[in-house]
Amino acid sequence: MSGFSHREQRGDTIVEVLVCTAIVSLVLVGSYAIANRSMNNIQDTQEHTQALQLVQSQIEQLRSDANAQNLSDFTSAGCYDATGTPQTDTASHCYFNADGTADSNGAEPDFHVVISPGATSGIYKVSASWDSLLGGQANVSLFYGPEISG
């Protein structure tokens, strides 16, 4: 029984182990990159959804004021604060947190909301802008007016 030769022993060579390690590493790195990209896209979609909700809430305030004929507050750019009060000092009152609460300190992540009267009388552009997770400035805009609000 002591006659085993080294040639009969089988096993993986160092080259085979290194090749397998390299393949597994490439698969793991690729999986991480895809998962990271997916998470960034999900976050970007959530930011757009939150901005759209803020813009829609501003349009609801506009619609309410249009019914009461109080739109004279927006002869220049402005917004509604969290209590529904028209604000024309956009520097301090048009920043909102993701949950829709007003935020005057400008800490991230904030949405800057502006209502601007359009060139056509009675048409208003409601925009929200923010620093996107994917880089750069992102924005969402909707228009409101008696002719387009059905």
mmCIF file with all atom_site columns, N, CA and C in Angstrom, residues 121-148:
data_model
loop_
_atom_site.group_PDB
_atom_site.id
_atom_site.type_symbol
_atom_site.label_atom_id
_atom_site.label_alt_id
_atom_site.label_comp_id
_atom_site.label_asym_id
_atom_site.label_entity_id
_atom_site.label_seq_id
_atom_site.pdbx_PDB_ins_code
_atom_site.Cartn_x
_atom_site.Cartn_y
_atom_site.Cartn_z
_atom_site.occupancy
_atom_site.B_iso_or_equiv
_atom_site.pdbx_formal_charge
_atom_site.auth_seq_id
_atom_site.auth_comp_id
_atom_site.auth_asym_id
_atom_site.auth_atom_id
_atom_site.pdbx_PDB_model_num
ATOM 1  N N  . SER A 1 121 ? -52.651 84.508 -20.180 1.00 0.00 ? 121 SER A N  1
ATOM 2  C CA . SER A 1 121 ? -53.358 84.844 -18.949 1.00 0.00 ? 121 SER A CA 1
ATOM 3  C C  . SER A 1 121 ? -54.109 83.629 -18.404 1.00 0.00 ? 121 SER A C  1
ATOM 4  N N  . GLY A 1 122 ? -53.948 83.381 -17.120 1.00 0.00 ? 122 GLY A N  1
ATOM 5  C CA . GLY A 1 122 ? -54.649 82.279 -16.468 1.00 0.00 ? 122 GLY A CA 1
ATOM 6  C C  . GLY A 1 122 ? -53.943 80.949 -16.526 1.00 0.00 ? 122 GLY A C  1
ATOM 7  N N  . ILE A 1 123 ? -52.802 80.872 -17.167 1.00 0.00 ? 123 ILE A N  1
ATOM 8  C CA . ILE A 1 123 ? -52.028 79.635 -17.240 1.00 0.00 ? 123 ILE A CA 1
ATOM 9  C C  . ILE A 1 123 ? -50.837 79.780 -16.301 1.00 0.00 ? 123 ILE A C  1
ATOM 10 N N  . TYR A 1 124 ? -50.624 78.778 -15.468 1.00 0.00 ? 124 TYR A N  1
ATOM 11 C CA . TYR A 1 124 ? -49.528 78.804 -14.502 1.00 0.00 ? 124 TYR A CA 1
ATOM 12 C C  . TYR A 1 124 ? -48.656 77.572 -14.693 1.00 0.00 ? 124 TYR A C  1
ATOM 13 N N  . LYS A 1 125 ? -47.352 77.777 -14.594 1.00 0.00 ? 125 LYS A N  1
ATOM 14 C CA . LYS A 1 125 ? -46.389 76.683 -14.649 1.00 0.00 ? 125 LYS A CA 1
ATOM 15 C C  . LYS A 1 125 ? -45.948 76.396 -13.221 1.00 0.00 ? 125 LYS A C  1
ATOM 16 N N  . VAL A 1 126 ? -46.101 75.143 -12.801 1.00 0.00 ? 126 VAL A N  1
ATOM 17 C CA . VAL A 1 126 ? -45.689 74.725 -11.463 1.00 0.00 ? 126 VAL A CA 1
ATOM 18 C C  . VAL A 1 126 ? -44.517 73.771 -11.631 1.00 0.00 ? 126 VAL A C  1
ATOM 19 N N  . SER A 1 127 ? -43.369 74.142 -11.066 1.00 0.00 ? 127 SER A N  1
ATOM 20 C CA . SER A 1 127 ? -42.145 73.361 -11.240 1.00 0.00 ? 127 SER A CA 1
ATOM 21 C C  . SER A 1 127 ? -41.540 72.990 -9.899  1.00 0.00 ? 127 SER A C  1
ATOM 22 N N  . ALA A 1 128 ? -40.925 71.831 -9.863  1.00 0.00 ? 128 ALA A N  1
ATOM 23 C CA . ALA A 1 128 ? -40.125 71.408 -8.706  1.00 0.00 ? 128 ALA A CA 1
ATOM 24 C C  . ALA A 1 128 ? -38.759 71.006 -9.240  1.00 0.00 ? 128 ALA A C  1
ATOM 25 N N  . SER A 1 129 ? -37.706 71.457 -8.577  1.00 0.00 ? 129 SER A N  1
ATOM 26 C CA . SER A 1 129 ? -36.350 71.087 -8.965  1.00 0.00 ? 129 SER A CA 1
ATOM 27 C C  . SER A 1 129 ? -35.591 70.614 -7.735  1.00 0.00 ? 129 SER A C  1
ATOM 28 N N  . TRP A 1 130 ? -34.595 69.783 -7.953  1.00 0.00 ? 130 TRP A N  1
ATOM 29 C CA . TRP A 1 130 ? -33.801 69.222 -6.868  1.00 0.00 ? 130 TRP A CA 1
ATOM 30 C C  . TRP A 1 130 ? -32.496 68.694 -7.426  1.00 0.00 ? 130 TRP A C  1
ATOM 31 N N  . ASP A 1 131 ? -31.533 68.474 -6.524  1.00 0.00 ? 131 ASP A N  1
ATOM 32 C CA . ASP A 1 131 ? -30.265 67.858 -6.901  1.00 0.00 ? 131 ASP A CA 1
ATOM 33 C C  . ASP A 1 131 ? -30.497 66.359 -7.008  1.00 0.00 ? 131 ASP A C  1
ATOM 34 N N  . SER A 1 132 ? -30.343 65.830 -8.193  1.00 0.00 ? 132 SER A N  1
ATOM 35 C CA . SER A 1 132 ? -30.620 64.429 -8.446  1.00 0.00 ? 132 SER A CA 1
ATOM 36 C C  . SER A 1 132 ? -29.520 63.532 -7.879  1.00 0.00 ? 132 SER A C  1
ATOM 37 N N  . LEU A 1 133 ? -29.912 62.368 -7.455  1.00 0.00 ? 133 LEU A N  1
ATOM 38 C CA . LEU A 1 133 ? -28.961 61.370 -6.982  1.00 0.00 ? 133 LEU A CA 1
ATOM 39 C C  . LEU A 1 133 ? -28.023 60.940 -8.116  1.00 0.00 ? 133 LEU A C  1
ATOM 40 N N  . LEU A 1 134 ? -28.528 60.961 -9.330  1.00 0.00 ? 134 LEU A N  1
ATOM 41 C CA . LEU A 1 134 ? -27.727 60.544 -10.479 1.00 0.00 ? 134 LEU A CA 1
ATOM 42 C C  . LEU A 1 134 ? -26.815 61.650 -10.984 1.00 0.00 ? 134 LEU A C  1
ATOM 43 N N  . GLY A 1 135 ? -26.861 62.796 -10.331 1.00 0.00 ? 135 GLY A N  1
ATOM 44 C CA . GLY A 1 135 ? -26.008 63.916 -10.702 1.00 0.00 ? 135 GLY A CA 1
ATOM 45 C C  . GLY A 1 135 ? -26.775 64.977 -11.464 1.00 0.00 ? 135 GLY A C  1
ATOM 46 N N  . GLY A 1 136 ? -26.402 66.202 -11.244 1.00 0.00 ? 136 GLY A N  1
ATOM 47 C CA . GLY A 1 136 ? -27.050 67.300 -11.933 1.00 0.00 ? 136 GLY A CA 1
ATOM 48 C C  . GLY A 1 136 ? -28.349 67.715 -11.272 1.00 0.00 ? 136 GLY A C  1
ATOM 49 N N  . GLN A 1 137 ? -29.035 68.608 -11.946 1.00 0.00 ? 137 GLN A N  1
ATOM 50 C CA . GLN A 1 137 ? -30.301 69.152 -11.451 1.00 0.00 ? 137 GLN A CA 1
ATOM 51 C C  . GLN A 1 137 ? -31.434 68.451 -12.198 1.00 0.00 ? 137 GLN A C  1
ATOM 52 N N  . ALA A 1 138 ? -32.423 67.970 -11.471 1.00 0.00 ? 138 ALA A N  1
ATOM 53 C CA . ALA A 1 138 ? -33.601 67.357 -12.081 1.00 0.00 ? 138 ALA A CA 1
ATOM 54 C C  . ALA A 1 138 ? -34.801 68.251 -11.813 1.00 0.00 ? 138 ALA A C  1
ATOM 55 N N  . ASN A 1 139 ? -35.808 68.158 -12.680 1.00 0.00 ? 139 ASN A N  1
ATOM 56 C CA . ASN A 1 139 ? -37.005 68.949 -12.445 1.00 0.00 ? 139 ASN A CA 1
ATOM 57 C C  . ASN A 1 139 ? -38.230 68.281 -13.036 1.00 0.00 ? 139 ASN A C  1
ATOM 58 N N  . VAL A 1 140 ? -39.383 68.690 -12.502 1.00 0.00 ? 140 VAL A N  1
ATOM 59 C CA . VAL A 1 140 ? -40.687 68.241 -12.966 1.00 0.00 ? 140 VAL A CA 1
ATOM 60 C C  . VAL A 1 140 ? -41.541 69.491 -13.096 1.00 0.00 ? 140 VAL A C  1
ATOM 61 N N  . SER A 1 141 ? -42.288 69.622 -14.189 1.00 0.00 ? 141 SER A N  1
ATOM 62 C CA . SER A 1 141 ? -43.165 70.778 -14.389 1.00 0.00 ? 141 SER A CA 1
ATOM 63 C C  . SER A 1 141 ? -44.520 70.323 -14.897 1.00 0.00 ? 141 SER A C  1
ATOM 64 N N  . LEU A 1 142 ? -45.556 70.982 -14.389 1.00 0.00 ? 142 LEU A N  1
ATOM 65 C CA . LEU A 1 142 ? -46.919 70.791 -14.873 1.00 0.00 ? 142 LEU A CA 1
ATOM 66 C C  . LEU A 1 142 ? -47.529 72.168 -15.082 1.00 0.00 ? 142 LEU A C  1
ATOM 67 N N  . PHE A 1 143 ? -48.533 72.230 -15.915 1.00 0.00 ? 143 PHE A N  1
ATOM 68 C CA . PHE A 1 143 ? -49.219 73.492 -16.178 1.00 0.00 ? 143 PHE A CA 1
ATOM 69 C C  . PHE A 1 143 ? -50.642 73.404 -15.648 1.00 0.00 ? 143 PHE A C  1
ATOM 70 N N  . TYR A 1 144 ? -51.145 74.555 -15.182 1.00 0.00 ? 144 TYR A N  1
ATOM 71 C CA . TYR A 1 144 ? -52.520 74.629 -14.707 1.00 0.00 ? 144 TYR A CA 1
ATOM 72 C C  . TYR A 1 144 ? -53.167 75.868 -15.306 1.00 0.00 ? 144 TYR A C  1
ATOM 73 N N  . GLY A 1 145 ? -54.389 75.711 -15.684 1.00 0.00 ? 145 GLY A N  1
ATOM 74 C CA . GLY A 1 145 ? -55.176 76.828 -16.176 1.00 0.00 ? 145 GLY A CA 1
ATOM 75 C C  . GLY A 1 145 ? -56.561 76.345 -16.547 1.00 0.00 ? 145 GLY A C  1
ATOM 76 N N  . PRO A 1 146 ? -57.519 77.234 -16.583 1.00 0.00 ? 146 PRO A N  1
ATOM 77 C CA . PRO A 1 146 ? -58.888 76.844 -16.873 1.00 0.00 ? 146 PRO A CA 1
ATOM 78 C C  . PRO A 1 146 ? -59.030 76.132 -18.225 1.00 0.00 ? 146 PRO A C  1
ATOM 79 N N  . GLU A 1 147 ? -58.196 76.502 -19.203 1.00 0.00 ? 147 GLU A N  1
ATOM 80 C CA . GLU A 1 147 ? -58.303 75.900 -20.514 1.00 0.00 ? 147 GLU A CA 1
ATOM 81 C C  . GLU A 1 147 ? -57.744 74.491 -20.564 1.00 0.00 ? 147 GLU A C  1
ATOM 82 N N  . ILE A 1 148 ? -56.814 74.162 -19.649 1.00 0.00 ? 148 ILE A N  1
ATOM 83 C CA . ILE A 1 148 ? -56.156 72.865 -19.718 1.00 0.00 ? 148 ILE A CA 1
ATOM 84 C C  . ILE A 1 148 ? -56.471 71.972 -18.541 1.00 0.00 ? 148 ILE A C  1
#
